Tab-separated table of C-alpha atoms in Angstrom:
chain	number	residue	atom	x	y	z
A	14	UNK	CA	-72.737	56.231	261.182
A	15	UNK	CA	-74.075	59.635	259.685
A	16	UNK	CA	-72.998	59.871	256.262
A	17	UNK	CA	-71.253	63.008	255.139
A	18	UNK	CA	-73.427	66.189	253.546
A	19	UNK	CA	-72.361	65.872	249.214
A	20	UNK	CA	-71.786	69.453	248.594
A	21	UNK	CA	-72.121	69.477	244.747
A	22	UNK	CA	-68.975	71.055	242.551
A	23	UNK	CA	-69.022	74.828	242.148
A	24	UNK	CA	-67.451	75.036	238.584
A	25	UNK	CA	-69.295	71.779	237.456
A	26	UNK	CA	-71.040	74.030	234.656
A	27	UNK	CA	-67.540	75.187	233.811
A	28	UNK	CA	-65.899	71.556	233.155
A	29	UNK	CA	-65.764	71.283	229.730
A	30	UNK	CA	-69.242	69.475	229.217
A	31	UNK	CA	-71.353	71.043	226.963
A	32	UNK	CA	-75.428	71.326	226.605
A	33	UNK	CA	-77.351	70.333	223.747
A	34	UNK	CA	-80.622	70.862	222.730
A	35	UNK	CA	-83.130	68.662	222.155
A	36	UNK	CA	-84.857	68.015	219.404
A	37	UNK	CA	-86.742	71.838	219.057
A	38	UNK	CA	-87.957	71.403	222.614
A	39	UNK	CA	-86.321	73.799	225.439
A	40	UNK	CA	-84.526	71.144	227.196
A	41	UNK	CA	-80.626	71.193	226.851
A	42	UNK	CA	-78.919	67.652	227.743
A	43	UNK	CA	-75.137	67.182	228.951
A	44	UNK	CA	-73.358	65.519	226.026
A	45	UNK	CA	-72.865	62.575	228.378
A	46	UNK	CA	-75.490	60.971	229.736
A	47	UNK	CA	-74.533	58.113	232.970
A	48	UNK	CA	-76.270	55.071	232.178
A	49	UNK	CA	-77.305	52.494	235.130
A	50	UNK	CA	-77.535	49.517	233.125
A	51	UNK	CA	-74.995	46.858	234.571
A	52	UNK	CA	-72.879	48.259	237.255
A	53	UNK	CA	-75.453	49.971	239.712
A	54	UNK	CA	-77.647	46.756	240.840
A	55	UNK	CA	-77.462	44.828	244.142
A	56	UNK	CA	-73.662	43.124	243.300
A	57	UNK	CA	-72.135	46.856	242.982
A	58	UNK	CA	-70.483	48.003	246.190
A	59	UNK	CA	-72.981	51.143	247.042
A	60	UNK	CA	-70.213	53.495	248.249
A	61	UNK	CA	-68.815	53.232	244.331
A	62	UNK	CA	-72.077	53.754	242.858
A	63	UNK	CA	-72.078	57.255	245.241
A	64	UNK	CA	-68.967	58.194	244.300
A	65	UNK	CA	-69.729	57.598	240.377
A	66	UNK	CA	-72.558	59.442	240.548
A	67	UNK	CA	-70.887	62.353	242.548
A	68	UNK	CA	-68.131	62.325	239.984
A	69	UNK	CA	-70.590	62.741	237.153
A	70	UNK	CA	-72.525	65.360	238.722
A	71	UNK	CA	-69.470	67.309	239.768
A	72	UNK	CA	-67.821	67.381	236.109
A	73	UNK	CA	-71.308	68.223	234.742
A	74	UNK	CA	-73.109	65.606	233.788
A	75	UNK	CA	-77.186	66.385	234.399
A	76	UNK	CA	-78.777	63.211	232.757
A	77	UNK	CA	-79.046	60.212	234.012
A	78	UNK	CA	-80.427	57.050	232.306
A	79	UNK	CA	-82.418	54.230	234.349
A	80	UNK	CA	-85.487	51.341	233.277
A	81	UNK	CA	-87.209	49.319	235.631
A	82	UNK	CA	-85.097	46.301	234.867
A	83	UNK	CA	-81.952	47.591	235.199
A	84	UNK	CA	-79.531	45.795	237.594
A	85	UNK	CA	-78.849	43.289	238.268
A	86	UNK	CA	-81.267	41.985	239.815
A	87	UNK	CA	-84.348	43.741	238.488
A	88	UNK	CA	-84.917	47.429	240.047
A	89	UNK	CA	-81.926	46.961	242.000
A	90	UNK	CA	-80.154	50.334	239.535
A	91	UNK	CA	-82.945	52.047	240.604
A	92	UNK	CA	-82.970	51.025	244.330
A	93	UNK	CA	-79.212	52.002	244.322
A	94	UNK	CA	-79.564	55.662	242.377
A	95	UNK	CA	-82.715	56.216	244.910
A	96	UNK	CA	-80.944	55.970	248.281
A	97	UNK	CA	-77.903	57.874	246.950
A	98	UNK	CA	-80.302	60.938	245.556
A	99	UNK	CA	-82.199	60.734	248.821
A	100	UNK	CA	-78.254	60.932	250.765
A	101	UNK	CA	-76.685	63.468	248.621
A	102	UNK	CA	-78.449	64.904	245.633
A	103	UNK	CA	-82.507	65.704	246.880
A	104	UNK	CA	-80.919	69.377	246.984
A	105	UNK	CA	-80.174	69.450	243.307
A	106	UNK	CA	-83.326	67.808	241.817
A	107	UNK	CA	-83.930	70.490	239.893
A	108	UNK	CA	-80.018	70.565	238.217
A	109	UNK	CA	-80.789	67.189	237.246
A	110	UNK	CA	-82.390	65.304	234.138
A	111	UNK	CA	-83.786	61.438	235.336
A	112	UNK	CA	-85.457	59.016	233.267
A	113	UNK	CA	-86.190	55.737	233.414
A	114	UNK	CA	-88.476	52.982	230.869
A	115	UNK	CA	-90.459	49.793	230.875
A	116	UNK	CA	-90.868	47.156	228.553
A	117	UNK	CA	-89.125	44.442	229.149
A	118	UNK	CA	-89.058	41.497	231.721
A	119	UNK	CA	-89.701	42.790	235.037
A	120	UNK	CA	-92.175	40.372	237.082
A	121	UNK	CA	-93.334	37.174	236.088
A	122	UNK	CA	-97.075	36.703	234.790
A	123	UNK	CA	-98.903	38.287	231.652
A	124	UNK	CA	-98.467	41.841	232.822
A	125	UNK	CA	-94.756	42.611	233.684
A	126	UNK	CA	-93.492	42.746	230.091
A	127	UNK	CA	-94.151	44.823	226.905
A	128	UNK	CA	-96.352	47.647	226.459
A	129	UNK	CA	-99.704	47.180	228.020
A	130	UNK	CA	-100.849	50.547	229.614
A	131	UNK	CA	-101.132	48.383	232.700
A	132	UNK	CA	-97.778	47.296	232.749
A	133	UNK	CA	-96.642	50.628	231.951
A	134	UNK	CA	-98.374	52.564	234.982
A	135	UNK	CA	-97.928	49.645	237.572
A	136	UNK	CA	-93.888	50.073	235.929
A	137	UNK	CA	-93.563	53.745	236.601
A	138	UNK	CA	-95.203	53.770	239.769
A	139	UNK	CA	-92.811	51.157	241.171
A	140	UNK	CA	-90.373	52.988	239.318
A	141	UNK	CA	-90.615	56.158	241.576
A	142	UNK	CA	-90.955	54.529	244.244
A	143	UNK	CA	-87.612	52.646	244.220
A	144	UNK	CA	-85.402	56.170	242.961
A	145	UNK	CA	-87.888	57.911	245.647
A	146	UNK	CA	-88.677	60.551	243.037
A	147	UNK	CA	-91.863	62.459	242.767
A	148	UNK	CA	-91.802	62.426	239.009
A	149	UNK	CA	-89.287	61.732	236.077
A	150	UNK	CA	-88.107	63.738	233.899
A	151	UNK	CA	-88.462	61.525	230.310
A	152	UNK	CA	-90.548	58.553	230.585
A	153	UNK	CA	-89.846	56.110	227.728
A	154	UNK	CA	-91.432	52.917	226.244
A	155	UNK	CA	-88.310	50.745	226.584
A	156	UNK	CA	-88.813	48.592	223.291
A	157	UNK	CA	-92.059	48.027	220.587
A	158	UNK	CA	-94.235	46.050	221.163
A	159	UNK	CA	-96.059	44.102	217.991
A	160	UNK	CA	-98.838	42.456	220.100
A	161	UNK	CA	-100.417	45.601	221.879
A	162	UNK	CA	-102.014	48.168	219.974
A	163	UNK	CA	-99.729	51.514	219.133
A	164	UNK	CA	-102.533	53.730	220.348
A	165	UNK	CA	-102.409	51.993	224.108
A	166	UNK	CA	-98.900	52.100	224.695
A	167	UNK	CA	-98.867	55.833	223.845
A	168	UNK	CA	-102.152	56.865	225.496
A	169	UNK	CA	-100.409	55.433	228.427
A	170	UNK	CA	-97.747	57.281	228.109
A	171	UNK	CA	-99.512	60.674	227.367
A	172	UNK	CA	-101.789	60.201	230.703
A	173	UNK	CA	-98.090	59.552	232.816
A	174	UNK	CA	-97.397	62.872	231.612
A	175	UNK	CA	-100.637	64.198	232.183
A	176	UNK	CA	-100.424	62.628	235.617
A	177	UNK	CA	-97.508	64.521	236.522
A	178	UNK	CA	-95.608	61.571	236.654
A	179	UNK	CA	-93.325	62.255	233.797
A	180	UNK	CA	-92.726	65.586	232.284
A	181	UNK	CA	-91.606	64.204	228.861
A	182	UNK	CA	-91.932	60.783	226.652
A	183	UNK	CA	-89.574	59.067	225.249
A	184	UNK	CA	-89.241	56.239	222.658
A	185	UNK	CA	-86.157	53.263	222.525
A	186	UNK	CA	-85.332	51.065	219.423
A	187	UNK	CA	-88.968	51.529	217.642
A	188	UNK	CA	-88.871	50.432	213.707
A	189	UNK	CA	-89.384	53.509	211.604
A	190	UNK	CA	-92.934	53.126	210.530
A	191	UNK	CA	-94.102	52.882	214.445
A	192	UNK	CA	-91.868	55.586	215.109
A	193	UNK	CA	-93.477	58.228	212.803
A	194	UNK	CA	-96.892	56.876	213.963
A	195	UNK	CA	-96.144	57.337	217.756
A	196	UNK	CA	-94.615	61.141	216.411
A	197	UNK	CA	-97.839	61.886	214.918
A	198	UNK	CA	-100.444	60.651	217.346
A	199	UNK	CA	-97.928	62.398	220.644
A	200	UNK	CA	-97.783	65.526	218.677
A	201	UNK	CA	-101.536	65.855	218.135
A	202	UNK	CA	-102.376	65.381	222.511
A	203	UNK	CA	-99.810	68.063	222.922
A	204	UNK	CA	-97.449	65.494	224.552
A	205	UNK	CA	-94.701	65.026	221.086
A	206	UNK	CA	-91.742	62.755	221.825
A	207	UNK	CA	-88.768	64.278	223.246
A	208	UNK	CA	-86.309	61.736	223.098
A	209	UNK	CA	-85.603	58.829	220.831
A	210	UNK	CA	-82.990	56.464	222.549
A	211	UNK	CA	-81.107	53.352	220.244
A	212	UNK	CA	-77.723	52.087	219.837
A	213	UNK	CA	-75.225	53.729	217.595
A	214	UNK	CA	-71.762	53.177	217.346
A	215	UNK	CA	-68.988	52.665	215.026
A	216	UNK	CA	-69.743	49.105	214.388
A	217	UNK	CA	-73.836	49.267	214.489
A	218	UNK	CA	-74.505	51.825	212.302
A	219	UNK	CA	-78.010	51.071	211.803
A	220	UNK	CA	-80.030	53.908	212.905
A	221	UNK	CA	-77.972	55.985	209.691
A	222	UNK	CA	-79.406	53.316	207.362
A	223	UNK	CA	-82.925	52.425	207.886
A	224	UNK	CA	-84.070	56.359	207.931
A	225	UNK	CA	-83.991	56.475	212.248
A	226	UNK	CA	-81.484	59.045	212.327
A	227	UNK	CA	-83.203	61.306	209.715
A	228	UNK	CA	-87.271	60.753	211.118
A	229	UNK	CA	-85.881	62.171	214.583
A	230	UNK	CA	-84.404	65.114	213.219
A	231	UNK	CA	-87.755	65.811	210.743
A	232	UNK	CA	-89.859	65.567	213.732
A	233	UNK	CA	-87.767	67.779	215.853
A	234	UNK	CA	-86.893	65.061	218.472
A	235	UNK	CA	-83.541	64.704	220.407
A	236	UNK	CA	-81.498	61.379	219.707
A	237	UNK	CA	-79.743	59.780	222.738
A	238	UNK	CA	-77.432	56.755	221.965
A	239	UNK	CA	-76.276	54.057	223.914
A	240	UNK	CA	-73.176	51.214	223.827
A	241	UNK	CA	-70.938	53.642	222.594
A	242	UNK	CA	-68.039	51.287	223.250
A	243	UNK	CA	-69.805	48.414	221.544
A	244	UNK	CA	-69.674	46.136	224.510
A	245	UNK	CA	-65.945	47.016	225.332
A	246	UNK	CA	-65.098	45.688	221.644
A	247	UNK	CA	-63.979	49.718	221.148
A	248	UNK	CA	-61.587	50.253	223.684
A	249	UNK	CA	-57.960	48.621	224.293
A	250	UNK	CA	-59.117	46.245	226.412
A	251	UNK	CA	-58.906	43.081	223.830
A	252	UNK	CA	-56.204	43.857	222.412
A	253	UNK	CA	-53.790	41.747	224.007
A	254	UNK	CA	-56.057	38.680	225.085
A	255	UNK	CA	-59.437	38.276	226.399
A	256	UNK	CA	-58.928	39.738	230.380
A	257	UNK	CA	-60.805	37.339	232.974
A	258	UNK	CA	-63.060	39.821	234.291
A	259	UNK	CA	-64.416	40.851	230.652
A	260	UNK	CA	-67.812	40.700	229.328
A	261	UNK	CA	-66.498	38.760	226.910
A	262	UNK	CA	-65.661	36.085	229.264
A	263	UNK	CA	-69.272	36.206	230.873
A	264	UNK	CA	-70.332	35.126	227.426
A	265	UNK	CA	-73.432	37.300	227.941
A	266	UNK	CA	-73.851	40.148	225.526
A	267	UNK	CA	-70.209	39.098	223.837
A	268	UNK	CA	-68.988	35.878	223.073
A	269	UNK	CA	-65.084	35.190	223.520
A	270	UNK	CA	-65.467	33.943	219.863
A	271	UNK	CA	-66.124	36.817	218.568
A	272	UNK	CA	-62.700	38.225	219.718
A	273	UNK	CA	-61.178	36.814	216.812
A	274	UNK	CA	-57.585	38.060	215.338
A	275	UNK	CA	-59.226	39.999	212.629
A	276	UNK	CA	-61.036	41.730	215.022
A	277	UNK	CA	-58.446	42.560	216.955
A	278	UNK	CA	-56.511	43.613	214.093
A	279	UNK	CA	-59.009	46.278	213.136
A	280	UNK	CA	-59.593	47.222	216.272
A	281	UNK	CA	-55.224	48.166	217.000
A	282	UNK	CA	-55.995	50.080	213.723
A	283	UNK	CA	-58.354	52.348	215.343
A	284	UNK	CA	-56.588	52.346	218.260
A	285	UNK	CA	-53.656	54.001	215.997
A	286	UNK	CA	-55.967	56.249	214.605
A	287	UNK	CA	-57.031	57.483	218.511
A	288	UNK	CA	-53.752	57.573	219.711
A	289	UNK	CA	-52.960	60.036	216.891
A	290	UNK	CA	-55.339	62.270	217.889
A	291	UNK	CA	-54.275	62.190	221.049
A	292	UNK	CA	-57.395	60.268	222.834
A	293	UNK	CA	-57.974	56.732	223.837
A	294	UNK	CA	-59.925	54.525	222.027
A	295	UNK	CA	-62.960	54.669	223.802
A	296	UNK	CA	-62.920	58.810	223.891
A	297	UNK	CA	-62.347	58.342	219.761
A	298	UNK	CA	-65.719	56.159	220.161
A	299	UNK	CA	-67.708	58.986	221.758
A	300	UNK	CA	-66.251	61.802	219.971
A	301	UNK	CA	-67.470	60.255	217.073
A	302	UNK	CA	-70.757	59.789	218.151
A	303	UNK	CA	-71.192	63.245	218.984
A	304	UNK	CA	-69.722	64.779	215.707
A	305	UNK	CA	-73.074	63.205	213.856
A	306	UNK	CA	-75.661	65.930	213.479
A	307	UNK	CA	-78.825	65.533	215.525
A	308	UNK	CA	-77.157	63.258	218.425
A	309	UNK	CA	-78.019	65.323	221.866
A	310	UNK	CA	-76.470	62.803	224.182
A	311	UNK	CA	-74.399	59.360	224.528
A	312	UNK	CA	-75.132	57.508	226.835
A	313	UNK	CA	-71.640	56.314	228.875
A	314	UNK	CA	-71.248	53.523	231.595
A	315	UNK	CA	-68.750	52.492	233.802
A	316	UNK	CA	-67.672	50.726	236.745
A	317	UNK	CA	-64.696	53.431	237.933
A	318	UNK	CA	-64.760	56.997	238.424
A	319	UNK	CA	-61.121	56.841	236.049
A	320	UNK	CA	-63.572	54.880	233.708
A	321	UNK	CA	-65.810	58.062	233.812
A	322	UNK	CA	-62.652	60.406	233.395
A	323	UNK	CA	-61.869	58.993	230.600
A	324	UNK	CA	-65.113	58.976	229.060
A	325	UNK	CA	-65.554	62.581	230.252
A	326	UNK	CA	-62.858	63.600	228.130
A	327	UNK	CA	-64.656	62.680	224.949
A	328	UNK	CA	-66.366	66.001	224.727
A	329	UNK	CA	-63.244	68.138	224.592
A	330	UNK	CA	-62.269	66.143	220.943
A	331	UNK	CA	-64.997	66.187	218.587
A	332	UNK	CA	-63.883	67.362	215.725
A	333	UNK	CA	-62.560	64.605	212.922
A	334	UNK	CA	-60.881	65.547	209.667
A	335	UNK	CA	-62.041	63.797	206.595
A	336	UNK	CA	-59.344	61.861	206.171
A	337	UNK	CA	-59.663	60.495	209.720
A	338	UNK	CA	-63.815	59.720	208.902
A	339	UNK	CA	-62.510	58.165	206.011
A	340	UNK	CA	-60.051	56.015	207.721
A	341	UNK	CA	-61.967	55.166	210.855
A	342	UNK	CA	-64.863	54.402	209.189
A	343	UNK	CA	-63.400	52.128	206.386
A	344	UNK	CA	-61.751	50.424	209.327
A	345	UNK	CA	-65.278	49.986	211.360
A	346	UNK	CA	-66.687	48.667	208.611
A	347	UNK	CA	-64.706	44.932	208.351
A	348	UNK	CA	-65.371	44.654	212.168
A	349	UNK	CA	-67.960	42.113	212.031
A	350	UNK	CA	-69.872	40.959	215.438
């Protein structure tokens, strides 16, 4: 069966997404970012992968957010988002921002973990291979490694970009002290750090507290967040019972007891608060996000292209009065997880 040509959206620049900058580079990111993380791997029906990543591309999303071990199984996002780029988007490369990471598990044996400089090149060469790119865009080291010397892990990621195998680096969930070390030694090989990724939501608020937030902005890097929707927690899906098809009830990355009835009481509180404002939960979660100063993108999954939609309309609500920070945030604060 020959697959039909993808003839990308005409007005997809004129949806409502906006561009940031990043960082005081010259690269300008869609505020949404589609992140491959659980629901692009081998157990995700491929024609709703393509038609996610259609969607996104034809309301204006440009960024897209992989790592080596994304699935599941391992490489199997990649494997996906490489045969549908090769079907429908090879002709807009060049529209579109890619990156992908290693450092966790990937292969078994003292070299497919961490931040080796030969795990990391064997990673990204494996890496292109399976989204059948030529190079990516950002290139990050996917967590911090205590064992291996700072000064390997980024050499190896200054000669990928040397290599013309990434055109940018990255850094995801460093401690602040490493961070401003890898800032430093980048900036002096002419290869400085153009993205830092973590988590940031309304419930982890960490990357305000311990100084992350602030370092990225001094050092003129772009700040990409991911689990806007805390696991699900921020959305209205809990908040009449614990559905059977929840990530909750995978007890994975959420426990069902942690859906207690406090937490669900805070969390119809918020929901209030959205539905005042004329958004849904989750879109409150995002707006929010992007209303903090220095944030370039968030980083948004889903399994639906109506998931997406919603998402999507995030970006045309950012603005919060104080009263509403004041309430939301008091609120966020006596959710405990």
């Amino acid at each position: 069966m020959i697959e039909e040509i993808y003839k990308a959206n005409s007005g997809r620049y004129e949806a409502g997404m906006e561009y940031r900058r990043c960082g005081r580079s010259g690269i300008l990111l869609s505020e949404l970012s589609l992140g491959f993380w659980h629901n692009f791997g081998e157990t995700a029906p491929l024609e709703r992968s393509k038609e996610i990543m259609r969607f996104a591309f034809d309301n204006g999303i440009t960024s897209y957010d992989l790592a080596n071990n994304y699935g599941p199984g391992y490489g199997t996002a990649e494997e996906t988002f490489g045969y549908v780029f090769d079907k429908s988007f090879r002709p807009y490369r060049d529209e579109m921002f890619i990156a992908s990471k290693a450092g966790y598990d990937m292969w078994p044996g003292p070299y497919g973990n961490w931040g080796s400089r030969k795990y990391l090149m064997a990673s990204i060469e494996q890496s292109l291979k399976r989204t059948k790119l030529d190079y990516f865009d950002v290139f990050y080291s996917h967590r911090y490694d205590p064992e291996t010397p700072l000064e390997e892990t980024l050499q190896a990621l200054v000669d990928i970009v040397r290599q013309g195998k990434a055109l940018y680096i990255g850094i995801s969930r460093w401690p602040v002290e490493a961070t401003k070390f890898a800032f430093e030694y980048l900036r002096k090989r002419d290869a400085p750090c153009l993205l830092f990724q973590d988590r940031l939501n309304l419930i982890d608020r960490r990357v305000e507290t311990d100084g992350t937030l602030e370092n990225v902005r001094e050092n003129g890097c772009g700040f990409i967040g991911f689990t806007p929707l805390a696991q699900g927690i921020l959305t209205n899906r809990y908040l009449k019972g614990i559905p059977t098809d929840s990530r909750a009830m995978q007890q994975h990355f959420l426990k069902t007891s942690q859906i207690d009835d406090a937490l669900i009481a805070n969390v119809a509180k918020l929901n209030e608060i959205a539905e005042r404002r004329g958004q849904t939960l989750a879109q409150m979660a995002i707006s929010w996000i992007l209303a903090h100063q220095g944030v370039t993108s968030v980083i948004v999954g889903c399994s639906s292209t109506a998931q997406l939609a919603d998402s999507i309309q995030a970006v045309r609500s950012k603005d919060f009065t104080a009263e509403e920070l004041t309430q939301i945030e008091g609120i966020a604060a006596r959710i405990k997880l």
